[in-house]
mmCIF file of C-alpha atoms and ligand atoms in Angstrom:
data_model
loop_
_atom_site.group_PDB
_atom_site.id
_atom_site.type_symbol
_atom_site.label_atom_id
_atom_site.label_comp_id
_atom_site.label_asym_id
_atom_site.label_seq_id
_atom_site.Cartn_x
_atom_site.Cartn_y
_atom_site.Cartn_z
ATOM 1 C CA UNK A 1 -72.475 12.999 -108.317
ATOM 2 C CA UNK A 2 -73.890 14.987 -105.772
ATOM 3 C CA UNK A 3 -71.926 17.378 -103.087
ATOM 4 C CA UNK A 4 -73.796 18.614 -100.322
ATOM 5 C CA UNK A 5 -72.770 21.916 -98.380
ATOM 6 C CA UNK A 6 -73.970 23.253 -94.723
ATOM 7 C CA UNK A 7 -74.475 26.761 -94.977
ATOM 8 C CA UNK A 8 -71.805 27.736 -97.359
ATOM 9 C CA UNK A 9 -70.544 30.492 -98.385
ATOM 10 C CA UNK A 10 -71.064 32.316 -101.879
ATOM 11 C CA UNK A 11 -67.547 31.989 -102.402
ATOM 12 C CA UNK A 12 -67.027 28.344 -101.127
ATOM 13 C CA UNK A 13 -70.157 27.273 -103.723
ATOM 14 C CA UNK A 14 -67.433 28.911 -106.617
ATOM 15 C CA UNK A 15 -64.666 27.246 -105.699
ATOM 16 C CA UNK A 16 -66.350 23.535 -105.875
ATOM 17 C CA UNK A 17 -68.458 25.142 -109.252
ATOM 18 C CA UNK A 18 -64.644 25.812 -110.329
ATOM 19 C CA UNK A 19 -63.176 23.005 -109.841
ATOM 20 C CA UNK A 20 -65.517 20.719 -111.265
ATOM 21 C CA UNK A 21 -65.437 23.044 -114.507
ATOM 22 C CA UNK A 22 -61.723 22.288 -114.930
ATOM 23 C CA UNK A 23 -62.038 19.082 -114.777
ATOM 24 C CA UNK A 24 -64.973 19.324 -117.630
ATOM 25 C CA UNK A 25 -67.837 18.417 -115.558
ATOM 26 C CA UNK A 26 -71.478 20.608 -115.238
ATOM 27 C CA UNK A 27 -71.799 21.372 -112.060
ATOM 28 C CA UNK A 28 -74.951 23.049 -110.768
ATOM 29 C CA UNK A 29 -75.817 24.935 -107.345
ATOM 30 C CA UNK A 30 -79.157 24.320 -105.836
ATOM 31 C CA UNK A 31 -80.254 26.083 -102.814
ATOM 32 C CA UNK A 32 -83.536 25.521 -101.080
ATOM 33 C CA UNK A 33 -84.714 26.271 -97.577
ATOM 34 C CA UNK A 34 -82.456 23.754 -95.508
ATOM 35 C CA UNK A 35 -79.587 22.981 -97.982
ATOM 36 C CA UNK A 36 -77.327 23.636 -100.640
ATOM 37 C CA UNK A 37 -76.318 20.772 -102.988
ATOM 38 C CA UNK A 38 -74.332 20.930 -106.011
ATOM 39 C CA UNK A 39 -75.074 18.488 -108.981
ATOM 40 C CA UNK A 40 -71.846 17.174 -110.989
ATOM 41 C CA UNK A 41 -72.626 15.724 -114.307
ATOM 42 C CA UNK A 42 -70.252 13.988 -116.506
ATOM 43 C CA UNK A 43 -66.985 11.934 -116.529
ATOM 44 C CA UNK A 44 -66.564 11.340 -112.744
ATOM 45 C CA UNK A 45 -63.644 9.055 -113.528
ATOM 46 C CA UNK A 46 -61.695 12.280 -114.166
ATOM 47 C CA UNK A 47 -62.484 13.561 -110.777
ATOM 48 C CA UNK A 48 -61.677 12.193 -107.188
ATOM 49 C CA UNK A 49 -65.099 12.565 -105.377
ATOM 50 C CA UNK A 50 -63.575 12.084 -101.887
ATOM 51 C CA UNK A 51 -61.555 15.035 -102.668
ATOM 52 C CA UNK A 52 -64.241 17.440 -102.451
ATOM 53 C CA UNK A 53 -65.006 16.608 -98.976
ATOM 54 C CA UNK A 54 -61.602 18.575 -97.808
ATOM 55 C CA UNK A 55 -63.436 21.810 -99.184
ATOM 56 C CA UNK A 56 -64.110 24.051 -97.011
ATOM 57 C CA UNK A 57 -68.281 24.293 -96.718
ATOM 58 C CA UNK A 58 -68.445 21.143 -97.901
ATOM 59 C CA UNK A 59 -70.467 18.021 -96.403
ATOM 60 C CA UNK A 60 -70.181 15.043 -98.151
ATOM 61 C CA UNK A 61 -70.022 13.631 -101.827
ATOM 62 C CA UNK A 62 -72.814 11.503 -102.730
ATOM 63 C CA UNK A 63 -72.495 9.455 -105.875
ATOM 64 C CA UNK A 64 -75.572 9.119 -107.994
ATOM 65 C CA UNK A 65 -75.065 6.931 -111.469
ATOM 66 C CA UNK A 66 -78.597 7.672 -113.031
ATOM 67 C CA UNK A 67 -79.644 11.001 -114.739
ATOM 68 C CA UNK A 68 -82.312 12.022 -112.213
ATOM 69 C CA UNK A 69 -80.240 12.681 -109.116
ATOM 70 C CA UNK A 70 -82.638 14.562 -106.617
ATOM 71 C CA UNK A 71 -85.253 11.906 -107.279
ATOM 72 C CA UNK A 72 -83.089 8.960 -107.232
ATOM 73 C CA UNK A 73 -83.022 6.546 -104.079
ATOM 74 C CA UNK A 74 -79.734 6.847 -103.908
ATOM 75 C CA UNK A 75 -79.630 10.278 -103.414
ATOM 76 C CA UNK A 76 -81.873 9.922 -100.309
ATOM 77 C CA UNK A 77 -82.482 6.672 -98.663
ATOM 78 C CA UNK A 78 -85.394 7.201 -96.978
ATOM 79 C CA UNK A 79 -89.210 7.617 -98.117
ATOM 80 C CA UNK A 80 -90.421 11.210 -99.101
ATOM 81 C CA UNK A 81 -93.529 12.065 -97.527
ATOM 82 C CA UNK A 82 -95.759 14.783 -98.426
ATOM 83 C CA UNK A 83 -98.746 15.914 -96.964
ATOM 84 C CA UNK A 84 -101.675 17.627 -98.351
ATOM 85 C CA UNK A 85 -104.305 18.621 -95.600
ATOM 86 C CA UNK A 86 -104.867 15.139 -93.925
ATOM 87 C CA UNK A 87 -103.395 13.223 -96.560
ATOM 88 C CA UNK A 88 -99.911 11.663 -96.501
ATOM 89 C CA UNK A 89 -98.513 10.171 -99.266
ATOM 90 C CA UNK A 90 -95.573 8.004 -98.926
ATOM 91 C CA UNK A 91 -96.319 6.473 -95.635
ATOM 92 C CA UNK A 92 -97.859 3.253 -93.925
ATOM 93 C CA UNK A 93 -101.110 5.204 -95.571
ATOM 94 C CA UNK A 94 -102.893 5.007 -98.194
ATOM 95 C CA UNK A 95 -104.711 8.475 -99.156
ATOM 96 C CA UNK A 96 -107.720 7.979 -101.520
ATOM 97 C CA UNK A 97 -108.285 11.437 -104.103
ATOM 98 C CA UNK A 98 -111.718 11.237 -105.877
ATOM 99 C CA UNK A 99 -113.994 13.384 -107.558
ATOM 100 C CA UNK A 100 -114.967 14.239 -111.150
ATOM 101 C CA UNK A 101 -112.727 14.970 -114.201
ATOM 102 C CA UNK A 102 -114.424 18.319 -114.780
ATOM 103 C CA UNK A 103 -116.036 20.982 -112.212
ATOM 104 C CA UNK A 104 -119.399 21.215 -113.970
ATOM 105 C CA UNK A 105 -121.228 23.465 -111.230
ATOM 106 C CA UNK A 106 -121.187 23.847 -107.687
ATOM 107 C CA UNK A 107 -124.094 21.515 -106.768
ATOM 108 C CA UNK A 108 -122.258 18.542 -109.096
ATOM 109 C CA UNK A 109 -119.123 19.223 -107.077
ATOM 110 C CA UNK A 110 -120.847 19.160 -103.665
ATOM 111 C CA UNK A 111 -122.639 16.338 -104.099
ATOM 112 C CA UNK A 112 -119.317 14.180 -104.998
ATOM 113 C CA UNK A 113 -117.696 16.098 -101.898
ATOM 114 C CA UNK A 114 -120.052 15.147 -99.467
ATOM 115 C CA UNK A 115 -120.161 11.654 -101.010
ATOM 116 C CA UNK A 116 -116.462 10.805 -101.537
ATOM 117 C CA UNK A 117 -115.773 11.731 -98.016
ATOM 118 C CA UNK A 118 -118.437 10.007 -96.496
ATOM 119 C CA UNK A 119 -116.754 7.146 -98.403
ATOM 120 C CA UNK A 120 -113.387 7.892 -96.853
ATOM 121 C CA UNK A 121 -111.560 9.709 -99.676
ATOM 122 C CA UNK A 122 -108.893 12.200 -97.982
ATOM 123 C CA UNK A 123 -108.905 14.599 -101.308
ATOM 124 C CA UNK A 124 -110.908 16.278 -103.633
ATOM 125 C CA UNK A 125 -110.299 16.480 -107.332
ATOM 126 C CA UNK A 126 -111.962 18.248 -110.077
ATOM 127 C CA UNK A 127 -110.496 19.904 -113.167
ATOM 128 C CA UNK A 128 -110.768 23.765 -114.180
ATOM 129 C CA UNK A 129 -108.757 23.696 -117.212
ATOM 130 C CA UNK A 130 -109.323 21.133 -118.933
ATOM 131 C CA UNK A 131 -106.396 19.273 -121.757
ATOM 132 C CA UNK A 132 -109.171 17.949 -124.324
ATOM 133 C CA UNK A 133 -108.107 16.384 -127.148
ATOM 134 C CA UNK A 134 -110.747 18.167 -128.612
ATOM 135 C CA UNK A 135 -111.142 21.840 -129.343
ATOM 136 C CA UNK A 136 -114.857 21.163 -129.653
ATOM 137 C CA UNK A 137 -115.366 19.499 -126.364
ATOM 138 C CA UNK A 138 -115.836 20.995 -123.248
ATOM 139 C CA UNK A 139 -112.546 22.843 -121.974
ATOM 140 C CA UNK A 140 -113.827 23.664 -118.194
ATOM 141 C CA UNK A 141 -115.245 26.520 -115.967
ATOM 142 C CA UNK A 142 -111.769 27.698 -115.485
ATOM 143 C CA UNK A 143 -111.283 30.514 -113.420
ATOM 144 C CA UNK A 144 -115.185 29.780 -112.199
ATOM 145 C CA UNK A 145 -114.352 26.562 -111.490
ATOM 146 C CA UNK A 146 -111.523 26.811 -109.361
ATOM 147 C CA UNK A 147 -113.862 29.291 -107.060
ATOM 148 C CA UNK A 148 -116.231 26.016 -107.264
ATOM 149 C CA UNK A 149 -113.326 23.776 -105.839
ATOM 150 C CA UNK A 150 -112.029 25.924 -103.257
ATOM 151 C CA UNK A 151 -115.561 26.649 -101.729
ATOM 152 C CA UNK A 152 -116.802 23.030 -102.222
ATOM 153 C CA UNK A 153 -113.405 22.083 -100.602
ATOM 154 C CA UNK A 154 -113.519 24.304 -97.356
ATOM 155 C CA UNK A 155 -117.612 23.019 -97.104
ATOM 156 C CA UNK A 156 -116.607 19.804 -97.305
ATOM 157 C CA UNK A 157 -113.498 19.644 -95.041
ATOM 158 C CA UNK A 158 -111.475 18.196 -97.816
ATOM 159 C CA UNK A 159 -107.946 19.542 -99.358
ATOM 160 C CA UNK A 160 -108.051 19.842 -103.427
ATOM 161 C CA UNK A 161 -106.091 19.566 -106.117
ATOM 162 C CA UNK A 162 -106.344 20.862 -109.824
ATOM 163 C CA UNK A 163 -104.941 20.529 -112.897
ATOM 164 C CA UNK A 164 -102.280 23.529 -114.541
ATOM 165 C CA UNK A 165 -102.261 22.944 -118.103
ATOM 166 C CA UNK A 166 -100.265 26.908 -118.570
ATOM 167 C CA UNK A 167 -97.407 28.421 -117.254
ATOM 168 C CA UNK A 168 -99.345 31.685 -117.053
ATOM 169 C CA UNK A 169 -102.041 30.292 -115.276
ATOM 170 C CA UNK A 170 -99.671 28.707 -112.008
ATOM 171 C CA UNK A 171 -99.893 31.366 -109.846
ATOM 172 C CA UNK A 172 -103.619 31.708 -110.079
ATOM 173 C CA UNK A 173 -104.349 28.036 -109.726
ATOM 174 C CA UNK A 174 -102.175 27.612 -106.836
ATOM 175 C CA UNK A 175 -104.083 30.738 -104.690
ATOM 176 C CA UNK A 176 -107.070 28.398 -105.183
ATOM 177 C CA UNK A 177 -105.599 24.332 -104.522
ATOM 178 C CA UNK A 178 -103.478 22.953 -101.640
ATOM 179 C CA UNK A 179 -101.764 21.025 -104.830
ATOM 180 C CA UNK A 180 -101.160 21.403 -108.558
ATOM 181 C CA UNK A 181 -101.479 18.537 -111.123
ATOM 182 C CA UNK A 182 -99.396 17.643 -114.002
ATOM 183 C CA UNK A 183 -101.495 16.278 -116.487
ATOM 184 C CA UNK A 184 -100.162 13.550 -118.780
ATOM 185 C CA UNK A 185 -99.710 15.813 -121.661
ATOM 186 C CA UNK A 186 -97.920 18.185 -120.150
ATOM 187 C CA UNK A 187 -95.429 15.699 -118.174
ATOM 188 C CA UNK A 188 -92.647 17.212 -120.283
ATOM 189 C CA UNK A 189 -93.793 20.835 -120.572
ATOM 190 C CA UNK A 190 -90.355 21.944 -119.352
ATOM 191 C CA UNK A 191 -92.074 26.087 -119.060
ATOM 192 C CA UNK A 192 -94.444 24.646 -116.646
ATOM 193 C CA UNK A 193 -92.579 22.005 -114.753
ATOM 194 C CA UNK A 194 -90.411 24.646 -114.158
ATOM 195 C CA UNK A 195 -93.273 27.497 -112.984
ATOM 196 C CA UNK A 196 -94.673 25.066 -110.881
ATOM 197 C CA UNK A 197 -91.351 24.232 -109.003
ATOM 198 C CA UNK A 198 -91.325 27.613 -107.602
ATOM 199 C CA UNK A 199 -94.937 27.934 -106.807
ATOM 200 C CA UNK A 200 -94.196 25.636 -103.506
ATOM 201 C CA UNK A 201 -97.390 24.159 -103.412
ATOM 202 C CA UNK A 202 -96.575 19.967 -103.353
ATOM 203 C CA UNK A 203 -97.116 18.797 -107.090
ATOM 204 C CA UNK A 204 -99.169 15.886 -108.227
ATOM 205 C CA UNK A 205 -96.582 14.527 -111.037
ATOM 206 C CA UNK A 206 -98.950 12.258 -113.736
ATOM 207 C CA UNK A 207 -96.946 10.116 -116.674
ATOM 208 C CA UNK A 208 -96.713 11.248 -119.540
ATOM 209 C CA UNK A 209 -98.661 8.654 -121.812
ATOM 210 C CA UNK A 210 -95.844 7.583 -123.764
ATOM 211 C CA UNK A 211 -92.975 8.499 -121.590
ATOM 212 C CA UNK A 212 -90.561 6.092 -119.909
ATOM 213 C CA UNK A 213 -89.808 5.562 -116.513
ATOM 214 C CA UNK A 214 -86.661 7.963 -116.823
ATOM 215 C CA UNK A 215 -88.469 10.670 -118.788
ATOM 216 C CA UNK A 216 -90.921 10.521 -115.949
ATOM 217 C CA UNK A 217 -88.483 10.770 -112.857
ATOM 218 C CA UNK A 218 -86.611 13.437 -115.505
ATOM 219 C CA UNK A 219 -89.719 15.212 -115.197
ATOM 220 C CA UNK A 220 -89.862 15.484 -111.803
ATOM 221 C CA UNK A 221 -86.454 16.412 -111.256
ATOM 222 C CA UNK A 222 -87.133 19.823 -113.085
ATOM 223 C CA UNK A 223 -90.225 20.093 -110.016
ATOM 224 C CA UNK A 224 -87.337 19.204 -107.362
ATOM 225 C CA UNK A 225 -83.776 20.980 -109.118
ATOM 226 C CA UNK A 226 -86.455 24.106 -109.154
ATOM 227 C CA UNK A 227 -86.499 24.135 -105.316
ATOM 228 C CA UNK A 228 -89.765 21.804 -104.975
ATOM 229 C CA UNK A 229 -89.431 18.739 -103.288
ATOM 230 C CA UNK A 230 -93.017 18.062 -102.944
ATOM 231 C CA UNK A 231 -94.193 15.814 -105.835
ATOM 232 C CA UNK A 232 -95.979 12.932 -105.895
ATOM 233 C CA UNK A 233 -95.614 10.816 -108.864
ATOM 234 C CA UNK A 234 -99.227 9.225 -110.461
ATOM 235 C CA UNK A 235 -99.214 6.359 -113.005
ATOM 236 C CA UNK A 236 -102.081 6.872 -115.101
ATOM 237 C CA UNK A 237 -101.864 4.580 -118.031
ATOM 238 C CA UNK A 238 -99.400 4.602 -120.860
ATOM 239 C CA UNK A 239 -99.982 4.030 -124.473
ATOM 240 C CA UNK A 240 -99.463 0.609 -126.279
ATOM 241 C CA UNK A 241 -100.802 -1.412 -128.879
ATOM 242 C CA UNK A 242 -104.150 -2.532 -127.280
ATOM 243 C CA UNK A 243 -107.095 -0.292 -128.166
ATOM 244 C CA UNK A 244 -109.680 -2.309 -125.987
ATOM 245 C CA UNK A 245 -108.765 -0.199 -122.953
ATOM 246 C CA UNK A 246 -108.070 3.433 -123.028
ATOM 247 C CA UNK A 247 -104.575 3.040 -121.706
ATOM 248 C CA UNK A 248 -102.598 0.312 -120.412
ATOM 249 C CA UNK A 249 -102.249 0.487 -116.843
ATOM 250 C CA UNK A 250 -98.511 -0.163 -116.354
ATOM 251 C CA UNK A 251 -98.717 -1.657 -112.187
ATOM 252 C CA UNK A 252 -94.914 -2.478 -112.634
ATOM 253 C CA UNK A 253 -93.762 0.814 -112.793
ATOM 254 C CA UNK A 254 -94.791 1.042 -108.941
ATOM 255 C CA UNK A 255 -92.513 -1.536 -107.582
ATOM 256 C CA UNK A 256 -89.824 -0.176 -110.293
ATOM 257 C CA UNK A 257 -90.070 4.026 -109.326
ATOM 258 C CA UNK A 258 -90.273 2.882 -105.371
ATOM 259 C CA UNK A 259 -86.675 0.898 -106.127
ATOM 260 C CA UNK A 260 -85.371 4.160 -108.270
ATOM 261 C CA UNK A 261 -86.953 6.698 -106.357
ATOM 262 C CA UNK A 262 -87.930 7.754 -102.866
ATOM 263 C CA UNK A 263 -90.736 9.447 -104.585
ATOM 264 C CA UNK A 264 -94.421 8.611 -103.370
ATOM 265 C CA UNK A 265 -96.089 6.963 -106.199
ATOM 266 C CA UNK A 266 -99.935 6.580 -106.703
ATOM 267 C CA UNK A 267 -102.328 4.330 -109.150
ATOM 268 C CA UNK A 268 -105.171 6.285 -111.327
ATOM 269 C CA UNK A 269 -107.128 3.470 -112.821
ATOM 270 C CA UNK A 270 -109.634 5.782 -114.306
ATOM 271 C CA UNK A 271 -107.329 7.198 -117.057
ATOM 272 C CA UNK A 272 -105.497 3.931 -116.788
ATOM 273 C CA UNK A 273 -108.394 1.435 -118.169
ATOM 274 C CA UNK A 274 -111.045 4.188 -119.429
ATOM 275 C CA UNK A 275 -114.334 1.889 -118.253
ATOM 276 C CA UNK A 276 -115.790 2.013 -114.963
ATOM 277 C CA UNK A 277 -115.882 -1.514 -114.685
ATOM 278 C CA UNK A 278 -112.188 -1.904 -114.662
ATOM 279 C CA UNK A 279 -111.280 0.704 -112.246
ATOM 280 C CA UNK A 280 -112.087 -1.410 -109.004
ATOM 281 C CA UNK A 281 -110.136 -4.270 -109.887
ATOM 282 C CA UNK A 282 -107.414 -2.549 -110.883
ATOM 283 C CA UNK A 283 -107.380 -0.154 -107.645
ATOM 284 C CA UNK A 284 -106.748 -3.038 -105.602
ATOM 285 C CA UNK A 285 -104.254 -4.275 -108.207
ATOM 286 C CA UNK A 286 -102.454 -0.772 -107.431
ATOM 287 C CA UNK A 287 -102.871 -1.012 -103.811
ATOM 288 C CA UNK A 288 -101.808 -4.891 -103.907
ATOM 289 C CA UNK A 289 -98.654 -3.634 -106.193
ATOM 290 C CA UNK A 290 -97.846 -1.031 -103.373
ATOM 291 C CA UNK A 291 -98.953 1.687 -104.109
ATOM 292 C CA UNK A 292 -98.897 5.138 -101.981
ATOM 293 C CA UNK A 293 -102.620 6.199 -102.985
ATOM 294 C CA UNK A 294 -105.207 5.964 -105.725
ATOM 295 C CA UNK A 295 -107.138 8.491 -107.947
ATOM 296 C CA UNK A 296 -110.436 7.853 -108.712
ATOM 297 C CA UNK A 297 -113.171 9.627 -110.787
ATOM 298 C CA UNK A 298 -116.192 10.314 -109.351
ATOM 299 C CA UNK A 299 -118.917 11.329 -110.828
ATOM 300 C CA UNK A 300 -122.615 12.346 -109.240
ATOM 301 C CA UNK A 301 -124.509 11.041 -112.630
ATOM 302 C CA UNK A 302 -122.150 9.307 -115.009
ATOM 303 C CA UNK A 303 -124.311 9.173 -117.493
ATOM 304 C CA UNK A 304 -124.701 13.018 -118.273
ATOM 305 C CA UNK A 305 -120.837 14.100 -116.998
ATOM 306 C CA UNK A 306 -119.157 16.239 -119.382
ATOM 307 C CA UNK A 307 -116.225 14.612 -119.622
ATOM 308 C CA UNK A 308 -114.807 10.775 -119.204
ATOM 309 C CA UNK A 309 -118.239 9.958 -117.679
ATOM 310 C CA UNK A 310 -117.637 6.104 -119.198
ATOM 311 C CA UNK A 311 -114.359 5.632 -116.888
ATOM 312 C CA UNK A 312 -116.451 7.616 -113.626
ATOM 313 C CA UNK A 313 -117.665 5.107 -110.484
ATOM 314 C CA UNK A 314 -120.854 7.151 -108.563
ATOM 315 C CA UNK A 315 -120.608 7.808 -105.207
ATOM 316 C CA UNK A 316 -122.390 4.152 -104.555
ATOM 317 C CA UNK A 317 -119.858 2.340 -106.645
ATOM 318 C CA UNK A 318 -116.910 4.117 -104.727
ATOM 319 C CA UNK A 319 -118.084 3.693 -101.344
ATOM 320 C CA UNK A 320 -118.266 -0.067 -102.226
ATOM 321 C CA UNK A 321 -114.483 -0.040 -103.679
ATOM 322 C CA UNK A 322 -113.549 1.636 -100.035
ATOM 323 C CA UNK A 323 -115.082 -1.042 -98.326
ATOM 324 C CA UNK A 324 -113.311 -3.514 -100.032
ATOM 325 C CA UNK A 325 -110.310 -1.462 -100.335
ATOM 326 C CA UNK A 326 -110.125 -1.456 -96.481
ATOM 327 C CA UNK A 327 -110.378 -5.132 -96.132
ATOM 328 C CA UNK A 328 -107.012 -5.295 -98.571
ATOM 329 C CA UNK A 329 -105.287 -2.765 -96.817
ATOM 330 C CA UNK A 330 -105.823 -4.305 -93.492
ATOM 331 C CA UNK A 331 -104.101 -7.592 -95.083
ATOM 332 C CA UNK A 332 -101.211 -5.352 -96.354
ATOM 333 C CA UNK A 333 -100.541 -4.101 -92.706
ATOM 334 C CA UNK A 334 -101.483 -0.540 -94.191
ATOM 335 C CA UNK A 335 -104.729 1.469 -93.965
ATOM 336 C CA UNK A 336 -106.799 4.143 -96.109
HETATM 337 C C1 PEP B 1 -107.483 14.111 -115.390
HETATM 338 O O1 PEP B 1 -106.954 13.759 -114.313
HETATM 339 O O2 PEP B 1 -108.676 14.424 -115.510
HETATM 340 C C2 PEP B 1 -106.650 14.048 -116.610
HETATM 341 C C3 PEP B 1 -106.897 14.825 -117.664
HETATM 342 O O3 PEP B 1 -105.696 13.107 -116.526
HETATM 343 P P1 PEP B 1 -104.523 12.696 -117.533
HETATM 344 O O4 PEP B 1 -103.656 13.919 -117.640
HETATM 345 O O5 PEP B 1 -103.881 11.544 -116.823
HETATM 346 O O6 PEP B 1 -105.171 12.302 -118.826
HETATM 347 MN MN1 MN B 2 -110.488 12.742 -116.656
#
């Protein structure tokens, strides 16, 4: 349950945080910039909802069943939108990231920059700190790198976005990107989830590779219950029993999170299938499936990239998946 206040007083928040105490439920104040809500968890059959609505301060009741109650549709009806730079997620459009897993040097980064936006892309990725499964393999320019990404960005004319894989590392990231990405590994680093809610910069929310639909929107309910509304929610593969492809690229969790969620959700069918060949059937898949916006990796030279260089189109090989990308868009009544 959900009870939403207009500009309430200290002392009217207490006396609905009371009441739902003695009735044995958890009840928790949020306040962000426009609104006050308080979250009620627990038997609501020992409560009368309506009830609350005769307090004074108080707005309405809203009554949420699942676990995730600031993500959930039924908590609000209508699409979230967020907007990075030129790029909207969650409406008729259909924003296009790309750029390389790692920042290996400025001229690598330009060249996909120039490239990728020629192309159409609306963002520009490109990873500082790098998770790697391997100590041993490269780990990223970091703090070098995200000087790379905010120069190549402003030469470009594109708005970037960059990976936070530490909770001490939040505020330095987000002086440098217009957003901050949740890698899959850290989907249910509660520290971080939790440092990046208050950074206010929107968040780029990926799934965790073995997490559930529910751990997922879980996830980003620790983003939005920490006073950040701003995520965007990227399904990048999860892990079954198939070793062929590097994930498997679950396309039914888009129709399922936009029926549980008013969350924008986008398709990255890099991590998702691991081989470049895969990625630009599976981007129109995504798109098809209805999704709010694809991540691609780009890479300038494949062949010598420092990291997933197997799963990365080149610019030529993206510009041709835009092209064909528009032509299903246009079909879908939506546009890149
Ligand atoms: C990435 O985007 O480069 C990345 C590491 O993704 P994931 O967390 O989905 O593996
Ligand atoms: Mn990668």
């Amino acid at each position: 349950m959900i009870i939403m206040m207009n500009a309430p007083t200290i002392d009217q928040i207490n006396r609905v945080l009371d009441k739902l105490c003695q009735l044995g439920l958890d009840g928790h104040s949020i306040t962000s910039s426009d609104k006050t809500i308080i979250t009620a968890n627990g038997d609501l059959s020992a409560c009368q909802p309506e009830l609350y609505e005769r307090m004074p301060g108080v707005d309405r009741v809203v009554i949420v069943e699942t676990p995730y109650k600031l993500a959930s549709r039924e908590y609000q009806k209508k699409n979230t939108v967020v907007t990075v730079g030129n790029a909207c997620f969650g409406g008729s459009n259909i924003p296009v990231i790309a750029g390389p897993c790692a920042i290996e040097s400025y001229n690598q980064l330009y060249q996909t920059g120039v490239g990728v936006k020629a192309a159409g892309a609306v963002m520009l990725r490109g990873g500082a700190y790098k998770p790697r499964s391997s100590p041993y393999s490269f780990q990223g320019l970091e703090k070098e790198g995200l000087e790379i990404i905010k120069a190549v960005g402003r030469e470009v004319g594109l708005p970037i976005v960059s990976e936070v894989t530490d909770p001490r590392k939040v505020e330095l990231i987000a002086e440098h990107v217009d957003m901050l990405q949740i890698g899959t590994r850290n989907m249910q680093n509660f520290v971080l989830l939790k440092e990046v809610a208050s950074a206010q910069k929107p968040v780029l929310l990926k799934r965790g590779l073995a997490a559930t639909i529910e751990e997922w929107l879980m996830a980003a309910e620790y983003i939005m219950s920490g006073g950040n509304n701003q995520v965007v929610l990227c399904e990048r593969g999860i892990r079954t029993y198939e070793t062929y492809t590097r994930n498997t690229l679950d396309l039914t969790a888009v129709p399922v999170i936009k029926h549980l969620s008013h969350l924008p959700v986008i398709v990255d069918p890099s991590h998702g299938t691991g081989n470049w060949r895969w990625v630009n059937p599976m981007a129109k898949a995504s798109v098809a499936a209805g999704a709010d916006g694809l991540l691609i990796e780009v890479h300038p030279c494949p062949e010598e990239a420092l990291s997933d260089g197997p799963q990365s189109l080149t610019p030529g090989n993206f510009a041709q998946l835009m092209s064909e990308l528009d032509t299903l868009t246009t079909a879908l009544g939506r546009s890149l």
